[in-house]
Amino acid sequence: MKEKIECARELLAKINWLPPLLARITVGAVFVESGWGKLHDIEKVIGFFTTLGIPFPAAQAHFVASTELIAGAMVLFGVMTRLASIPLIAIMVVAIITAKSAEITTFTDIFGFSEFLYILLLGWLVVTGPGPLSIDSIFVKRFCNCKTS
């Protein structure tokens, strides 16, 4: 039994690059697509932000769309992943507070929102880093001569 457990540990150690890669690709692609879509239909986003009572809806719509596109691409490719994740978390918190607040009857309702899942994935990336298959990791290995996660 000990041998099987050790074999499983060795196998999992060999694929430890996979979870951060999948998280980055998933959440990064969602934000790139969302930002791109918002930028190409910005008037609709401005209208939606206006109905939510968000101050300066035109400026906020452009800011959110650009941030989602740029920071989403940075997460997707693993470029300054920890830093790029922070504004995306903030956008999701604001989305829950503004667009989803009417759907919240109990605290646990938040757990069912896709925005909450993005917050968790991005928070995990802030803590653990982008993983070894990222531009961050490649840059550090090549130019800094040290390890990164």
C-alpha positions as protocol buffer text, in pm:
chain_id: "A"
residue {
  index: 1
  type: MET
  ca { x: 0 y: 0 z: 0 }
}
residue {
  index: 2
  type: LYS
  ca { x: 285 y: 241 z: 82 }
}
residue {
  index: 3
  type: GLU
  ca { x: 436 y: 176 z: -260 }
}
residue {
  index: 4
  type: LYS
  ca { x: 109 y: 267 z: -435 }
}
residue {
  index: 5
  type: ILE
  ca { x: 81 y: 589 z: -235 }
}
residue {
  index: 6
  type: GLU
  ca { x: 441 y: 681 z: -318 }
}
residue {
  index: 7
  type: CYS
  ca { x: 381 y: 601 z: -686 }
}
residue {
  index: 8
  type: ALA
  ca { x: 73 y: 824 z: -686 }
}
residue {
  index: 9
  type: ARG
  ca { x: 272 y: 1106 z: -522 }
}
residue {
  index: 10
  type: GLU
  ca { x: 544 y: 1077 z: -783 }
}
residue {
  index: 11
  type: LEU
  ca { x: 288 y: 1087 z: -1063 }
}
residue {
  index: 12
  type: LEU
  ca { x: 118 y: 1393 z: -915 }
}
residue {
  index: 13
  type: ALA
  ca { x: 455 y: 1566 z: -873 }
}
residue {
  index: 14
  type: LYS
  ca { x: 522 y: 1513 z: -1243 }
}
residue {
  index: 15
  type: ILE
  ca { x: 200 y: 1693 z: -1342 }
}
residue {
  index: 16
  type: ASN
  ca { x: 208 y: 1976 z: -1085 }
}
residue {
  index: 17
  type: TRP
  ca { x: 239 y: 2221 z: -1374 }
}
residue {
  index: 18
  type: LEU
  ca { x: -112 y: 2134 z: -1497 }
}
residue {
  index: 19
  type: PRO
  ca { x: -346 y: 2296 z: -1238 }
}
residue {
  index: 20
  type: PRO
  ca { x: -205 y: 2651 z: -1265 }
}
residue {
  index: 21
  type: LEU
  ca { x: -193 y: 2621 z: -1644 }
}
residue {
  index: 22
  type: LEU
  ca { x: -556 y: 2511 z: -1665 }
}
residue {
  index: 23
  type: ALA
  ca { x: -664 y: 2783 z: -1421 }
}
residue {
  index: 24
  type: ARG
  ca { x: -478 y: 3051 z: -1617 }
}
residue {
  index: 25
  type: ILE
  ca { x: -610 y: 2937 z: -1954 }
}
residue {
  index: 26
  type: THR
  ca { x: -967 y: 2910 z: -1828 }
}
residue {
  index: 27
  type: VAL
  ca { x: -996 y: 3238 z: -1640 }
}
residue {
  index: 28
  type: GLY
  ca { x: -770 y: 3428 z: -1880 }
}
residue {
  index: 29
  type: ALA
  ca { x: -972 y: 3323 z: -2185 }
}
residue {
  index: 30
  type: VAL
  ca { x: -1298 y: 3422 z: -2015 }
}
residue {
  index: 31
  type: PHE
  ca { x: -1169 y: 3772 z: -1939 }
}
residue {
  index: 32
  type: VAL
  ca { x: -1009 y: 3823 z: -2280 }
}
residue {
  index: 33
  type: GLU
  ca { x: -1334 y: 3729 z: -2451 }
}
residue {
  index: 34
  type: SER
  ca { x: -1540 y: 3940 z: -2211 }
}
residue {
  index: 35
  type: GLY
  ca { x: -1316 y: 4246 z: -2249 }
}
residue {
  index: 36
  type: TRP
  ca { x: -1307 y: 4212 z: -2627 }
}
residue {
  index: 37
  type: GLY
  ca { x: -1685 y: 4181 z: -2642 }
}
residue {
  index: 38
  type: LYS
  ca { x: -1735 y: 4483 z: -2418 }
}
residue {
  index: 39
  type: LEU
  ca { x: -1499 y: 4697 z: -2624 }
}
residue {
  index: 40
  type: HIS
  ca { x: -1683 y: 4607 z: -2942 }
}
residue {
  index: 41
  type: ASP
  ca { x: -2026 y: 4686 z: -2797 }
}
residue {
  index: 42
  type: ILE
  ca { x: -1927 y: 4959 z: -2553 }
}
residue {
  index: 43
  type: GLU
  ca { x: -2255 y: 5152 z: -2586 }
}
residue {
  index: 44
  type: LYS
  ca { x: -2447 y: 4851 z: -2454 }
}
residue {
  index: 45
  type: VAL
  ca { x: -2206 y: 4823 z: -2160 }
}
residue {
  index: 46
  type: ILE
  ca { x: -2240 y: 5195 z: -2087 }
}
residue {
  index: 47
  type: GLY
  ca { x: -2619 y: 5154 z: -2087 }
}
residue {
  index: 48
  type: PHE
  ca { x: -2599 y: 4858 z: -1852 }
}
residue {
  index: 49
  type: PHE
  ca { x: -2365 y: 5041 z: -1615 }
}
residue {
  index: 50
  type: THR
  ca { x: -2603 y: 5337 z: -1623 }
}
residue {
  index: 51
  type: THR
  ca { x: -2897 y: 5116 z: -1519 }
}
residue {
  index: 52
  type: LEU
  ca { x: -2686 y: 4981 z: -1231 }
}
residue {
  index: 53
  type: GLY
  ca { x: -2621 y: 5334 z: -1109 }
}
residue {
  index: 54
  type: ILE
  ca { x: -2244 y: 5304 z: -1151 }
}
residue {
  index: 55
  type: PRO
  ca { x: -2089 y: 5652 z: -1143 }
}
residue {
  index: 56
  type: PHE
  ca { x: -1929 y: 5777 z: -1466 }
}
residue {
  index: 57
  type: PRO
  ca { x: -2065 y: 5480 z: -1664 }
}
residue {
  index: 58
  type: ALA
  ca { x: -1882 y: 5564 z: -1990 }
}
residue {
  index: 59
  type: ALA
  ca { x: -1542 y: 5593 z: -1822 }
}
residue {
  index: 60
  type: GLN
  ca { x: -1607 y: 5286 z: -1608 }
}
residue {
  index: 61
  type: ALA
  ca { x: -1719 y: 5080 z: -1908 }
}
residue {
  index: 62
  type: HIS
  ca { x: -1403 y: 5162 z: -2102 }
}
residue {
  index: 63
  type: PHE
  ca { x: -1189 y: 5098 z: -1793 }
}
residue {
  index: 64
  type: VAL
  ca { x: -1350 y: 4761 z: -1716 }
}
residue {
  index: 65
  type: ALA
  ca { x: -1343 y: 4643 z: -2078 }
}
residue {
  index: 66
  type: SER
  ca { x: -978 y: 4740 z: -2124 }
}
residue {
  index: 67
  type: THR
  ca { x: -875 y: 4591 z: -1790 }
}
residue {
  index: 68
  type: GLU
  ca { x: -1053 y: 4264 z: -1864 }
}
residue {
  index: 69
  type: LEU
  ca { x: -888 y: 4239 z: -2206 }
}
residue {
  index: 70
  type: ILE
  ca { x: -534 y: 4335 z: -2101 }
}
residue {
  index: 71
  type: ALA
  ca { x: -520 y: 4173 z: -1757 }
}
residue {
  index: 72
  type: GLY
  ca { x: -702 y: 3867 z: -1893 }
}
residue {
  index: 73
  type: ALA
  ca { x: -435 y: 3826 z: -2162 }
}
residue {
  index: 74
  type: MET
  ca { x: -162 y: 3870 z: -1903 }
}
residue {
  index: 75
  type: VAL
  ca { x: -316 y: 3593 z: -1689 }
}
residue {
  index: 76
  type: LEU
  ca { x: -371 y: 3373 z: -1994 }
}
residue {
  index: 77
  type: PHE
  ca { x: -4 y: 3384 z: -2092 }
}
residue {
  index: 78
  type: GLY
  ca { x: 136 y: 3406 z: -1742 }
}
residue {
  index: 79
  type: VAL
  ca { x: 278 y: 3759 z: -1761 }
}
residue {
  index: 80
  type: MET
  ca { x: 289 y: 3929 z: -1419 }
}
residue {
  index: 81
  type: THR
  ca { x: 8 y: 3693 z: -1327 }
}
residue {
  index: 82
  type: ARG
  ca { x: -11 y: 3780 z: -959 }
}
residue {
  index: 83
  type: LEU
  ca { x: -35 y: 4151 z: -1029 }
}
residue {
  index: 84
  type: ALA
  ca { x: -276 y: 4113 z: -1324 }
}
residue {
  index: 85
  type: SER
  ca { x: -514 y: 3901 z: -1116 }
}
residue {
  index: 86
  type: ILE
  ca { x: -578 y: 4175 z: -859 }
}
residue {
  index: 87
  type: PRO
  ca { x: -779 y: 4419 z: -1076 }
}
residue {
  index: 88
  type: LEU
  ca { x: -978 y: 4127 z: -1217 }
}
residue {
  index: 89
  type: ILE
  ca { x: -1070 y: 4023 z: -862 }
}
residue {
  index: 90
  type: ALA
  ca { x: -1179 y: 4380 z: -793 }
}
residue {
  index: 91
  type: ILE
  ca { x: -1396 y: 4384 z: -1106 }
}
residue {
  index: 92
  type: MET
  ca { x: -1565 y: 4061 z: -998 }
}
residue {
  index: 93
  type: VAL
  ca { x: -1629 y: 4193 z: -646 }
}
residue {
  index: 94
  type: VAL
  ca { x: -1792 y: 4504 z: -795 }
}
residue {
  index: 95
  type: ALA
  ca { x: -1993 y: 4286 z: -1034 }
}
residue {
  index: 96
  type: ILE
  ca { x: -2132 y: 4087 z: -743 }
}
residue {
  index: 97
  type: ILE
  ca { x: -2211 y: 4401 z: -544 }
}
residue {
  index: 98
  type: THR
  ca { x: -2379 y: 4582 z: -833 }
}
residue {
  index: 99
  type: ALA
  ca { x: -2516 y: 4339 z: -1092 }
}
residue {
  index: 100
  type: LYS
  ca { x: -2580 y: 4038 z: -869 }
}
residue {
  index: 101
  type: SER
  ca { x: -2694 y: 4198 z: -541 }
}
residue {
  index: 102
  type: ALA
  ca { x: -3064 y: 4148 z: -623 }
}
residue {
  index: 103
  type: GLU
  ca { x: -3002 y: 3773 z: -651 }
}
residue {
  index: 104
  type: ILE
  ca { x: -2852 y: 3745 z: -302 }
}
residue {
  index: 105
  type: THR
  ca { x: -3098 y: 3632 z: -35 }
}
residue {
  index: 106
  type: THR
  ca { x: -2849 y: 3443 z: 183 }
}
residue {
  index: 107
  type: PHE
  ca { x: -2472 y: 3461 z: 211 }
}
residue {
  index: 108
  type: THR
  ca { x: -2430 y: 3121 z: 46 }
}
residue {
  index: 109
  type: ASP
  ca { x: -2601 y: 3245 z: -271 }
}
residue {
  index: 110
  type: ILE
  ca { x: -2269 y: 3411 z: -356 }
}
residue {
  index: 111
  type: PHE
  ca { x: -2106 y: 3069 z: -388 }
}
residue {
  index: 112
  type: GLY
  ca { x: -2321 y: 2991 z: -692 }
}
residue {
  index: 113
  type: PHE
  ca { x: -2203 y: 3291 z: -893 }
}
residue {
  index: 114
  type: SER
  ca { x: -1947 y: 3239 z: -1169 }
}
residue {
  index: 115
  type: GLU
  ca { x: -1794 y: 3569 z: -1054 }
}
residue {
  index: 116
  type: PHE
  ca { x: -1720 y: 3411 z: -717 }
}
residue {
  index: 117
  type: LEU
  ca { x: -1549 y: 3117 z: -887 }
}
residue {
  index: 118
  type: TYR
  ca { x: -1332 y: 3361 z: -1084 }
}
residue {
  index: 119
  type: ILE
  ca { x: -1242 y: 3537 z: -759 }
}
residue {
  index: 120
  type: LEU
  ca { x: -1133 y: 3202 z: -611 }
}
residue {
  index: 121
  type: LEU
  ca { x: -928 y: 3102 z: -915 }
}
residue {
  index: 122
  type: LEU
  ca { x: -763 y: 3442 z: -940 }
}
residue {
  index: 123
  type: GLY
  ca { x: -696 y: 3446 z: -566 }
}
residue {
  index: 124
  type: TRP
  ca { x: -534 y: 3105 z: -596 }
}
residue {
  index: 125
  type: LEU
  ca { x: -314 y: 3236 z: -877 }
}
residue {
  index: 126
  type: VAL
  ca { x: -217 y: 3539 z: -666 }
}
residue {
  index: 127
  type: VAL
  ca { x: -105 y: 3307 z: -387 }
}
residue {
  index: 128
  type: THR
  ca { x: 54 y: 3022 z: -584 }
}
residue {
  index: 129
  type: GLY
  ca { x: 174 y: 3201 z: -896 }
}
residue {
  index: 130
  type: PRO
  ca { x: 135 y: 3114 z: -1263 }
}
residue {
  index: 131
  type: GLY
  ca { x: 318 y: 2781 z: -1258 }
}
residue {
  index: 132
  type: PRO
  ca { x: 621 y: 2663 z: -1452 }
}
residue {
  index: 133
  type: LEU
  ca { x: 455 y: 2689 z: -1796 }
}
residue {
  index: 134
  type: SER
  ca { x: 425 y: 3066 z: -1802 }
}
residue {
  index: 135
  type: ILE
  ca { x: 613 y: 3360 z: -1941 }
}
residue {
  index: 136
  type: ASP
  ca { x: 682 y: 3469 z: -1582 }
}
residue {
  index: 137
  type: SER
  ca { x: 854 y: 3140 z: -1507 }
}
residue {
  index: 138
  type: ILE
  ca { x: 1047 y: 3128 z: -1835 }
}
residue {
  index: 139
  type: PHE
  ca { x: 1169 y: 3486 z: -1786 }
}
residue {
  index: 140
  type: VAL
  ca { x: 1281 y: 3424 z: -1429 }
}
residue {
  index: 141
  type: LYS
  ca { x: 1461 y: 3101 z: -1518 }
}
residue {
  index: 142
  type: ARG
  ca { x: 1635 y: 3258 z: -1815 }
}
residue {
  index: 143
  type: PHE
  ca { x: 1732 y: 3599 z: -1681 }
}
residue {
  index: 144
  type: CYS
  ca { x: 1733 y: 3575 z: -1304 }
}
residue {
  index: 145
  type: ASN
  ca { x: 1889 y: 3234 z: -1256 }
}
residue {
  index: 146
  type: CYS
  ca { x: 1641 y: 3142 z: -980 }
}
residue {
  index: 147
  type: LYS
  ca { x: 1325 y: 2940 z: -928 }
}
residue {
  index: 148
  type: THR
  ca { x: 964 y: 3054 z: -947 }
}
residue {
  index: 149
  type: SER
  ca { x: 635 y: 2875 z: -890 }
}
